[in-house]
Amino acid sequence: NLDRPWDDPANYWGQFVFDTVSEFKNSVQVWEIWNEPDLGHAFWSGTPEQYAQLLRVAYQAVKAANPEATVLFAGLAYWSDPTYYIAVLDELRRLDPAGEYGGYFDVMSLHLYSNIYTIRPVVADIQAAMAARVGPHPIWLTETGVPLWDERPDGSPGSPQTNYATAEEAATYTIEAFAEARSIGVERFFFFRTHDDYKSMGEYYGLLRDDLSYRPAYVAFQVAAEYLHDENQITGPFTNGNVRRITFWGTPHGRVDVLW
């Protein structure tokens, strides 16, 4: 019954969202509506148009329950179908032609892994697609990280694999990805994961191991959080030979250059 008004008692999704947000409105202020609908049938088997209607209902229910809450578009897997979100945006523009509801979301949510050099072009494409259809919206990188190949459960060293990294390389990825994301205008940056949860995930992503010992990436995340914030301008990336530089200006520590 998604096509019914969000507050129709027969619209079970609308009622569920309203009740849930009402219950937690004093402790939860951000709601991401679904996960990776563009990833085949792993999380969502409907069409882009059906997801747009799901989001439309959820947005109205969230705002009715808590007008101050922030509503995120579903986290995009992106590479599985780079055109999926565009079809959703086209439908959202049809559903909200006057822009009264901002396209029925406040923030675009994006998942990108392993390659820092995809962040800038992908974010730029999404920014342009949103601006042309529903107007500018912030982008949050709600999942990023890189799985490890060098920490196997049997203690063996493993072997290099495409899109995987060593624990040391994952530390450099953490700072470089943060700098790249912020330089193209990504508003929030979430690293996946805090710890491995290897039994569920089957791979090693964590800033912490499952025994809660620190990986190098944990310290790298601390460094980014300590030094790369509250800037008044970000410039770059600039490249000179094999060196890439992004500069954060006006931070509490003054000018901070990120180089690799």
Coordinates of C-alpha atoms in Angstrom, one line a residue:
N1 CA 0.0 0.0 0.0
L2 CA 2.9 2.4 -0.6
D3 CA 0.8 4.4 -3.1
R4 CA -1.6 5.5 -0.3
P5 CA -0.9 8.7 1.7
W6 CA 1.8 8.1 4.3
D7 CA -0.6 8.5 7.2
D8 CA -3.2 6.1 5.8
P9 CA -3.5 3.3 8.4
A10 CA -3.3 0.9 5.5
N11 CA 0.1 2.2 4.5
Y12 CA 2.0 -0.1 6.8
W13 CA 5.4 1.2 5.9
G14 CA 4.4 4.8 6.7
Q15 CA 3.0 3.8 10.0
F16 CA 6.1 1.7 10.9
V17 CA 8.4 4.6 10.1
F18 CA 6.3 7.2 12.0
D19 CA 6.1 4.9 15.1
T20 CA 9.8 4.1 15.0
V21 CA 11.0 7.7 14.7
S22 CA 8.5 8.8 17.3
E23 CA 9.9 6.2 19.7
F24 CA 13.5 7.3 19.3
K25 CA 13.2 11.0 18.4
N26 CA 15.1 12.0 21.6
S27 CA 18.1 9.8 20.8
V28 CA 18.2 9.3 17.0
Q29 CA 18.2 12.3 14.7
V30 CA 19.4 10.7 11.4
W31 CA 17.6 8.1 9.4
E32 CA 18.9 6.3 6.3
I33 CA 16.1 4.9 4.3
W34 CA 17.2 1.4 3.2
N35 CA 20.6 0.0 2.3
E36 CA 22.1 -0.4 -1.2
P37 CA 18.9 -0.9 -3.2
D38 CA 21.1 -0.7 -6.3
L39 CA 23.0 -3.9 -5.3
G40 CA 21.0 -6.5 -7.3
H41 CA 18.5 -8.3 -5.1
A42 CA 20.7 -8.4 -2.0
F43 CA 18.6 -5.8 -0.1
W44 CA 15.9 -4.6 -2.5
S45 CA 14.1 -6.4 -5.3
G46 CA 11.9 -3.5 -6.4
T47 CA 12.3 -1.0 -9.2
P48 CA 13.9 2.5 -8.9
E49 CA 10.4 3.9 -9.1
Q50 CA 9.2 1.7 -6.2
Y51 CA 12.2 2.7 -4.1
A52 CA 11.4 6.4 -4.8
Q53 CA 7.9 5.8 -3.5
L54 CA 9.3 4.0 -0.4
L55 CA 11.6 7.0 0.2
R56 CA 8.7 9.5 -0.3
V57 CA 6.5 7.8 2.2
A58 CA 9.4 7.5 4.7
Y59 CA 10.4 11.1 4.4
Q60 CA 6.9 12.4 5.1
A61 CA 6.5 10.0 8.1
V62 CA 9.9 10.9 9.5
K63 CA 9.3 14.7 9.3
A64 CA 5.8 14.3 10.9
A65 CA 7.3 12.4 13.8
N66 CA 10.4 14.6 14.2
P67 CA 10.6 17.7 12.0
E68 CA 14.3 18.2 13.0
A69 CA 15.4 14.7 11.8
T70 CA 17.7 14.3 8.8
V71 CA 16.6 11.8 6.1
L72 CA 19.3 10.1 4.1
F73 CA 18.8 8.5 0.7
A74 CA 19.6 4.8 0.8
G75 CA 23.4 4.1 0.9
L76 CA 24.4 3.6 -2.7
A77 CA 26.6 0.6 -3.6
Y78 CA 27.1 2.6 -6.8
W79 CA 29.3 0.4 -8.9
S80 CA 26.7 -2.4 -9.1
D81 CA 24.5 -0.1 -11.1
P82 CA 25.7 3.5 -11.6
T83 CA 22.5 4.6 -13.2
Y84 CA 20.1 3.3 -10.6
Y85 CA 20.1 6.4 -8.4
I86 CA 19.6 8.6 -11.5
A87 CA 16.3 6.7 -12.2
V88 CA 15.3 7.2 -8.6
L89 CA 16.1 11.0 -8.8
D90 CA 14.0 11.2 -12.0
E91 CA 11.1 9.7 -10.3
L92 CA 11.5 11.9 -7.2
R93 CA 11.5 14.9 -9.4
R94 CA 8.2 13.7 -10.9
L95 CA 6.8 13.1 -7.4
D96 CA 7.9 16.5 -6.2
P97 CA 8.0 18.8 -9.3
A98 CA 7.9 22.0 -7.3
G99 CA 10.7 21.0 -5.0
E100 CA 8.4 21.5 -2.0
Y101 CA 10.0 18.5 -0.2
G102 CA 13.5 18.8 -1.5
G103 CA 13.1 15.6 -3.5
Y104 CA 12.1 13.7 -0.4
F105 CA 15.5 13.4 1.2
D106 CA 18.0 15.7 2.9
V107 CA 21.3 14.0 2.3
M108 CA 22.7 11.6 -0.4
S109 CA 24.4 8.6 1.2
L110 CA 27.2 6.9 -0.7
H111 CA 29.4 3.7 -0.2
L112 CA 32.8 3.6 -1.9
Y113 CA 35.7 1.3 -1.0
S114 CA 39.3 0.5 -1.8
N115 CA 40.3 3.1 -4.4
I116 CA 40.6 6.7 -3.2
Y117 CA 40.8 8.0 -6.8
T118 CA 37.2 7.0 -7.5
I119 CA 35.9 9.3 -4.7
R120 CA 36.3 12.6 -6.6
P121 CA 34.8 11.7 -9.9
V122 CA 31.9 9.7 -8.4
V123 CA 31.0 12.4 -6.0
A124 CA 31.2 15.0 -8.7
D125 CA 28.9 13.0 -11.0
I126 CA 26.3 12.6 -8.2
Q127 CA 26.5 16.3 -7.3
A128 CA 25.7 17.2 -10.9
A129 CA 22.9 14.6 -11.2
M130 CA 21.2 15.9 -8.0
A131 CA 21.6 19.5 -9.0
A132 CA 19.9 18.9 -12.4
R133 CA 17.0 17.0 -10.9
V134 CA 16.2 17.8 -7.3
G135 CA 18.6 20.6 -6.4
P136 CA 21.9 20.4 -4.5
H137 CA 22.1 18.1 -1.5
P138 CA 24.9 17.3 0.9
I139 CA 26.7 14.0 0.3
W140 CA 27.8 11.8 3.2
L141 CA 30.3 9.0 2.6
T142 CA 28.5 6.6 5.0
E143 CA 30.7 3.6 4.2
T144 CA 34.3 3.5 3.1
G145 CA 37.3 1.4 3.9
V146 CA 39.5 -1.3 2.5
P147 CA 39.6 -5.1 3.4
L148 CA 42.9 -6.6 4.4
W149 CA 44.7 -9.5 2.8
D150 CA 47.6 -9.8 5.2
E151 CA 45.9 -10.8 8.5
R152 CA 44.6 -14.3 8.0
P153 CA 43.0 -16.3 10.8
D154 CA 45.5 -19.1 10.4
G155 CA 48.4 -16.7 10.8
S156 CA 49.7 -17.1 7.3
P157 CA 50.7 -14.0 5.4
G158 CA 48.2 -14.3 2.6
S159 CA 48.9 -12.9 -0.8
P160 CA 48.1 -9.5 -2.5
Q161 CA 44.6 -9.2 -4.1
T162 CA 43.0 -6.6 -6.2
N163 CA 41.1 -4.0 -4.0
Y164 CA 42.6 -5.4 -0.8
A165 CA 45.4 -3.8 1.3
T166 CA 47.8 -4.5 4.1
A167 CA 47.1 -3.2 7.5
E168 CA 49.7 -0.4 6.9
E169 CA 48.2 0.5 3.6
A170 CA 44.8 0.7 5.2
A171 CA 46.1 3.4 7.5
T172 CA 47.3 5.5 4.6
Y173 CA 43.9 4.8 2.9
T174 CA 42.1 6.2 5.9
I175 CA 43.8 9.6 5.8
E176 CA 44.0 9.9 2.0
A177 CA 40.3 8.9 1.5
F178 CA 39.2 11.5 4.2
A179 CA 41.2 14.2 2.5
E180 CA 39.9 13.3 -1.0
A181 CA 36.3 13.2 0.2
R182 CA 36.4 16.5 2.0
S183 CA 38.2 18.2 -0.9
I184 CA 35.3 17.4 -3.2
G185 CA 32.7 18.5 -0.7
V186 CA 31.7 15.3 1.2
E187 CA 30.2 16.6 4.4
R188 CA 30.5 13.5 6.6
F189 CA 32.9 10.5 6.5
F190 CA 32.2 7.1 8.1
F191 CA 34.8 4.4 8.2
F192 CA 33.7 0.8 7.8
R193 CA 34.2 -0.8 10.3
T194 CA 35.1 -0.1 14.0
H195 CA 36.1 -3.8 14.4
D196 CA 36.1 -6.8 12.1
D197 CA 33.2 -9.0 13.2
Y198 CA 34.9 -11.6 11.1
K199 CA 32.3 -14.3 11.7
S200 CA 29.6 -12.2 10.1
M201 CA 31.6 -10.3 7.5
G202 CA 34.2 -12.9 6.4
E203 CA 36.7 -10.2 5.8
Y204 CA 38.9 -7.8 7.8
Y205 CA 37.9 -4.2 7.6
G206 CA 38.2 -3.0 11.2
L207 CA 40.1 -0.1 12.8
L208 CA 40.2 -2.6 15.6
R209 CA 40.7 -6.4 15.5
D210 CA 38.1 -8.5 17.1
D211 CA 40.3 -8.8 20.2
L212 CA 40.1 -5.0 20.3
S213 CA 43.8 -4.5 19.6
Y214 CA 44.5 -1.4 17.5
R215 CA 45.4 -1.5 13.9
P216 CA 47.5 1.3 12.3
A217 CA 44.3 2.6 10.7
Y218 CA 42.9 3.3 14.2
V219 CA 45.7 5.8 14.8
A220 CA 45.3 7.2 11.3
F221 CA 41.6 7.8 12.0
Q222 CA 42.6 9.6 15.2
V223 CA 45.0 11.8 13.3
A224 CA 42.4 12.7 10.7
A225 CA 39.8 13.5 13.5
E226 CA 42.4 15.6 15.4
Y227 CA 43.9 17.7 12.6
L228 CA 41.5 17.7 9.6
H229 CA 38.4 19.6 10.8
D230 CA 36.9 23.1 11.3
E231 CA 38.8 24.4 8.3
N232 CA 37.7 27.5 6.4
Q233 CA 38.9 26.3 3.0
I234 CA 40.3 23.2 1.3
T235 CA 42.4 23.4 -1.8
G236 CA 43.7 20.7 -4.1
P237 CA 44.3 18.0 -4.9
F238 CA 47.5 19.3 -6.6
T239 CA 50.0 16.9 -8.1
N240 CA 53.7 17.5 -8.6
G241 CA 55.5 14.5 -10.1
N242 CA 54.4 11.6 -7.9
V243 CA 53.3 13.7 -5.0
R244 CA 49.7 14.6 -4.3
R245 CA 48.7 17.4 -1.9
I246 CA 45.4 18.5 -0.3
T247 CA 45.6 21.5 2.0
F248 CA 43.2 22.3 4.9
W249 CA 43.3 26.0 5.8
G250 CA 42.3 27.7 9.0
T251 CA 42.0 24.5 11.2
P252 CA 42.6 24.8 15.0
H253 CA 46.1 23.8 14.1
G254 CA 46.5 26.3 11.3
R255 CA 47.3 25.1 7.8
V256 CA 47.6 21.3 7.5
D257 CA 48.9 19.7 4.3
V258 CA 48.1 16.1 3.5
L259 CA 50.7 14.6 1.1
W260 CA 51.3 11.2 -0.4

